[in-house]
Amino acid sequence: MLKIIIPIVFVILSLNGYAQNDAKEDSVILKKIYTTSLLNGKSYAWLDYLSNQIGGRLSGSVNAQLAVEWGEKELKKLGIDKVWLQPVMVPKWTRGVTEFAYIETEPGKTTNVPICALGGSVPTLIGGIKATVVEVQGVEELRKLGTAAIEGKIVFYNRPMQADLIETFRAYGGCVDQRYSGAAEAAKFGAVGVIVRSMNLRLDDFPHTGAMSYGDLKDIDKIPAAAISTNGADLLSSMLKLNPKIKFSLNMNCRTWKDVQSYNVIGEITGAKFPNEYMVVGGHLDSWDLGDGAHDDGAGIVQSMEVLRLFKEIGYKPKRSIRVVMFMNEENGLRGGKKYAKVAESKKENHVFALESDAGGFTPRGFSFDCNEENFIQIEGWKPLFEPYLIHFFAKGGSGADIGPLKKEGMVLAGLRPDSQRYFDYHHAKNDTFEAVNKRELELGAATMTSLIYLFDKYGVK
């Protein structure tokens, strides 16, 4: 009996010793990654140029094309194995002359309020529209009121983000339907326009834009849709309670054009051992036009670029091919993500892992994963490696909009999860600028992403 036990114990100890040695090596690599990002990082300088020299990058715009050219040039400077542009047709929508709105309590007595057109909205008639207002908390309340209460009026969707939800993206998801489909629903009941409370957890004077859709409206006229700042929404709501007959005036000059040619920007370090297994890291290169898109998603772009640069800097040669993808048109169409997945499928490329950063450049907390249980068990085994860097959140959940179309059986999709408490202060608004991004937080996020990709590259997908 003793002769059987000793070999088993010896094997177990040997395996534990191997695991400990592996963990020690991994710890050294992660330390090198974080140190290099914090002491010799390039993500912040890249973001400075992207934000301040190019600015907002709405799909189909001149700035979006400048960003494509910049991304291609910077990737080539890294000396990686391949850099190319992947053509994709994208929608083109322009805001036009700055929007203008006011509340009229009686003829000649008006109060201006901050608004902005929602992306994809039709314009108002020349000279704008002015009508009485119906306030609702959502589409269900709108339907209950019906045509008699809505026809000829402006619908005011005033459901706020739920402030007691710690996960702010859940709060966003709980009310974004009124922004996206509110105009289509209101048009069915004869409304002449809609204004939507901005998706913002704080009170300020910045209206937040975002995508909206008219769905399959055919026989019903499309109506203009705008966001109003949270302060403006509270003011309008208060004034309606005092006098339901007040009017709202709205003037917008936006326009939708024919689709135009744009590109995903792709760079690759070819794997030394498994070149036909692909790992993707990316964000979306387009942004809305009000600010310069620093958090959404300039941060994700430069962090993803930094992953490849950090590997080159520390001398790590990946086993698998690692691609950085700067996806075009996430904000108002997701054309870039869909095109990348379609091309990958047509070429029968074996994508095993994808990571997206599209939640701002704030302090990283961890990741969410779309994967099977076996892969998640492996991921949880890496937690101790991240603890020195205060990375603690590892959970099953969503990943990223751009990498979602790549999903297949056995693949792991992941999303970087920074602290989100301030994210919606800036999301889709004029104040989403370079000054709102903290250099150290951005660099920590880049190092955290690089570390996860290193571990998946070393150990593979289960």
Short mmCIF file of C-alpha atoms in Angstrom, two decimals, residues 63-266:
data_model
loop_
_atom_site.label_atom_id
_atom_site.label_comp_id
_atom_site.label_asym_id
_atom_site.label_seq_id
_atom_site.Cartn_x
_atom_site.Cartn_y
_atom_site.Cartn_z
CA ASN A 63 -12.68 63.21 -38.86
CA ALA A 64 -13.50 59.51 -38.98
CA GLN A 65 -11.37 59.17 -42.11
CA LEU A 66 -8.53 61.12 -40.45
CA ALA A 67 -8.74 58.71 -37.51
CA VAL A 68 -8.49 55.73 -39.87
CA GLU A 69 -5.36 57.19 -41.47
CA TRP A 70 -3.87 57.99 -38.06
CA GLY A 71 -4.56 54.49 -36.73
CA GLU A 72 -2.97 52.82 -39.74
CA LYS A 73 0.12 55.04 -39.49
CA GLU A 74 0.61 54.49 -35.75
CA LEU A 75 0.26 50.72 -36.02
CA LYS A 76 2.85 50.63 -38.79
CA LYS A 77 5.24 52.55 -36.53
CA LEU A 78 5.05 49.70 -34.01
CA GLY A 79 6.78 47.36 -36.43
CA ILE A 80 4.20 44.61 -36.05
CA ASP A 81 3.81 41.86 -38.66
CA LYS A 82 0.73 43.08 -40.55
CA VAL A 83 -1.35 46.26 -40.77
CA TRP A 84 -4.31 46.66 -43.12
CA LEU A 85 -7.59 48.46 -43.70
CA GLN A 86 -10.83 46.49 -44.01
CA PRO A 87 -13.45 48.34 -46.12
CA VAL A 88 -16.93 48.77 -44.69
CA MET A 89 -19.88 50.89 -45.82
CA VAL A 90 -21.22 53.08 -43.01
CA PRO A 91 -24.18 55.44 -42.49
CA LYS A 92 -23.62 59.17 -42.72
CA TRP A 93 -25.69 61.53 -40.56
CA THR A 94 -24.85 65.17 -39.88
CA ARG A 95 -26.05 67.42 -37.09
CA GLY A 96 -26.03 70.68 -39.03
CA VAL A 97 -26.47 74.05 -37.35
CA THR A 98 -26.51 73.88 -33.54
CA GLU A 99 -29.95 72.91 -32.22
CA PHE A 100 -32.06 75.44 -30.35
CA ALA A 101 -34.98 75.03 -27.94
CA TYR A 102 -36.98 77.00 -25.42
CA ILE A 103 -39.93 76.67 -23.07
CA GLU A 104 -42.68 79.25 -23.63
CA THR A 105 -44.87 79.99 -20.61
CA GLU A 106 -46.82 82.69 -22.46
CA PRO A 107 -46.24 84.64 -25.69
CA GLY A 108 -42.96 86.53 -25.39
CA LYS A 109 -41.87 84.80 -22.16
CA THR A 110 -39.35 82.05 -22.89
CA THR A 111 -36.59 80.07 -21.17
CA ASN A 112 -33.84 78.45 -23.25
CA VAL A 113 -32.92 74.85 -22.46
CA PRO A 114 -29.97 72.72 -23.68
CA ILE A 115 -30.91 70.07 -26.26
CA CYS A 116 -29.23 68.05 -29.00
CA ALA A 117 -30.57 65.95 -31.86
CA LEU A 118 -30.48 62.20 -31.38
CA GLY A 119 -28.37 60.40 -33.95
CA GLY A 120 -30.44 59.48 -36.98
CA SER A 121 -33.25 61.94 -36.28
CA VAL A 122 -35.00 63.81 -39.06
CA PRO A 123 -34.86 67.62 -38.85
CA THR A 124 -37.68 69.88 -37.81
CA LEU A 125 -39.52 71.86 -40.44
CA ILE A 126 -37.81 75.11 -41.44
CA GLY A 127 -38.37 77.48 -38.55
CA GLY A 128 -38.81 74.63 -36.10
CA ILE A 129 -41.86 73.25 -34.32
CA LYS A 130 -43.73 74.54 -31.29
CA ALA A 131 -46.39 72.59 -29.43
CA THR A 132 -47.76 71.70 -26.02
CA VAL A 133 -46.06 68.89 -24.15
CA VAL A 134 -47.13 65.52 -22.73
CA GLU A 135 -44.77 64.11 -20.11
CA VAL A 136 -44.49 60.32 -19.81
CA GLN A 137 -42.23 57.92 -17.95
CA GLY A 138 -41.89 55.51 -20.84
CA VAL A 139 -43.42 53.82 -23.86
CA GLU A 140 -45.98 51.87 -21.80
CA GLU A 141 -47.44 55.06 -20.34
CA LEU A 142 -47.51 56.57 -23.83
CA ARG A 143 -49.59 53.64 -25.10
CA LYS A 144 -52.01 53.92 -22.22
CA LEU A 145 -52.63 57.60 -22.96
CA GLY A 146 -53.35 56.90 -26.64
CA THR A 147 -53.95 59.15 -29.63
CA ALA A 148 -56.44 61.50 -27.95
CA ALA A 149 -53.83 62.69 -25.45
CA ILE A 150 -50.80 62.61 -27.79
CA GLU A 151 -51.86 63.84 -31.23
CA GLY A 152 -50.35 67.19 -32.26
CA LYS A 153 -48.14 67.38 -29.17
CA ILE A 154 -44.50 66.89 -28.26
CA VAL A 155 -43.90 63.80 -26.15
CA PHE A 156 -41.45 64.31 -23.26
CA TYR A 157 -39.89 61.04 -22.04
CA ASN A 158 -38.66 61.76 -18.54
CA ARG A 159 -37.81 58.39 -17.00
CA PRO A 160 -34.46 58.86 -15.22
CA MET A 161 -31.66 56.34 -14.86
CA GLN A 162 -32.20 54.35 -11.66
CA ALA A 163 -29.72 55.89 -9.25
CA ASP A 164 -29.78 53.14 -6.63
CA LEU A 165 -28.35 50.56 -9.05
CA ILE A 166 -24.63 50.19 -8.37
CA GLU A 167 -24.09 48.75 -11.86
CA THR A 168 -24.65 51.92 -13.85
CA PHE A 169 -24.90 50.05 -17.16
CA ARG A 170 -28.01 48.33 -15.76
CA ALA A 171 -29.44 51.76 -14.99
CA TYR A 172 -28.66 52.84 -18.56
CA GLY A 173 -30.26 49.71 -19.99
CA GLY A 174 -33.36 50.35 -17.91
CA CYS A 175 -34.30 53.55 -19.71
CA VAL A 176 -32.43 53.70 -23.04
CA ASP A 177 -35.44 52.24 -24.89
CA GLN A 178 -37.18 55.61 -24.70
CA ARG A 179 -34.24 57.18 -26.53
CA TYR A 180 -33.92 54.47 -29.15
CA SER A 181 -37.56 53.79 -30.06
CA GLY A 182 -39.40 56.68 -28.39
CA ALA A 183 -39.89 58.67 -31.59
CA ALA A 184 -41.23 55.69 -33.55
CA GLU A 185 -43.73 54.88 -30.81
CA ALA A 186 -44.87 58.49 -30.36
CA ALA A 187 -45.33 58.96 -34.11
CA LYS A 188 -47.89 56.13 -34.14
CA PHE A 189 -50.12 58.26 -31.89
CA GLY A 190 -49.75 61.48 -33.90
CA ALA A 191 -47.02 63.25 -31.91
CA VAL A 192 -45.13 66.00 -33.76
CA GLY A 193 -41.81 65.45 -31.96
CA VAL A 194 -40.13 63.90 -28.92
CA ILE A 195 -37.65 65.10 -26.34
CA VAL A 196 -35.89 62.57 -24.13
CA ARG A 197 -34.25 63.02 -20.76
CA SER A 198 -30.50 62.50 -21.19
CA MET A 199 -29.03 59.17 -20.08
CA ASN A 200 -27.07 60.78 -17.24
CA LEU A 201 -26.98 60.04 -13.49
CA ARG A 202 -26.03 63.55 -12.42
CA LEU A 203 -27.78 66.90 -12.84
CA ASP A 204 -26.02 69.17 -15.35
CA ASP A 205 -26.58 71.17 -18.51
CA PHE A 206 -25.07 68.72 -21.02
CA PRO A 207 -27.56 66.99 -23.33
CA HIS A 208 -26.43 63.46 -24.26
CA THR A 209 -26.98 62.22 -27.79
CA GLY A 210 -27.15 58.59 -28.92
CA ALA A 211 -28.64 56.36 -31.56
CA MET A 212 -32.37 56.27 -32.24
CA SER A 213 -34.42 54.36 -34.79
CA TYR A 214 -37.72 54.78 -36.56
CA GLY A 215 -38.03 51.02 -36.88
CA ASP A 216 -40.29 49.95 -39.71
CA LEU A 217 -42.39 53.14 -39.91
CA LYS A 218 -43.78 53.37 -43.45
CA ASP A 219 -47.15 55.05 -43.64
CA ILE A 220 -46.47 57.30 -40.65
CA ASP A 221 -44.33 60.44 -40.91
CA LYS A 222 -41.05 60.38 -39.03
CA ILE A 223 -40.84 63.00 -36.29
CA PRO A 224 -37.79 64.84 -34.90
CA ALA A 225 -36.18 63.52 -31.71
CA ALA A 226 -33.88 65.36 -29.32
CA ALA A 227 -32.26 64.83 -25.94
CA ILE A 228 -32.61 67.43 -23.20
CA SER A 229 -30.12 67.88 -20.36
CA THR A 230 -31.06 66.53 -16.94
CA ASN A 231 -31.33 70.06 -15.52
CA GLY A 232 -33.48 71.04 -18.48
CA ALA A 233 -35.67 67.97 -18.00
CA ASP A 234 -36.25 68.74 -14.32
CA LEU A 235 -37.07 72.36 -15.17
CA LEU A 236 -39.54 71.38 -17.87
CA SER A 237 -41.20 68.80 -15.62
CA SER A 238 -41.60 71.35 -12.82
CA MET A 239 -43.04 73.96 -15.17
CA LEU A 240 -45.53 71.45 -16.61
CA LYS A 241 -46.81 70.71 -13.12
CA LEU A 242 -47.46 74.43 -12.62
CA ASN A 243 -48.95 74.97 -16.07
CA PRO A 244 -49.73 72.00 -18.37
CA LYS A 245 -50.42 74.41 -21.26
CA ILE A 246 -46.85 75.66 -21.68
CA LYS A 247 -45.28 75.11 -25.09
CA PHE A 248 -41.93 73.76 -26.19
CA SER A 249 -40.12 75.08 -29.27
CA LEU A 250 -37.55 72.94 -31.07
CA ASN A 251 -35.34 73.70 -34.07
CA MET A 252 -32.97 71.12 -35.62
CA ASN A 253 -31.18 70.94 -38.98
CA CYS A 254 -29.79 67.37 -39.00
CA ARG A 255 -29.73 65.23 -42.13
CA THR A 256 -29.19 61.63 -43.26
CA TRP A 257 -27.09 61.04 -46.39
CA LYS A 258 -26.20 58.03 -48.52
CA ASP A 259 -23.88 55.44 -47.00
CA VAL A 260 -20.16 56.11 -47.49
CA GLN A 261 -16.97 54.05 -47.58
CA SER A 262 -14.97 53.69 -44.38
CA TYR A 263 -12.66 51.13 -42.78
CA ASN A 264 -11.81 48.96 -39.81
CA VAL A 265 -8.12 49.38 -38.96
CA ILE A 266 -6.38 46.08 -38.15
#
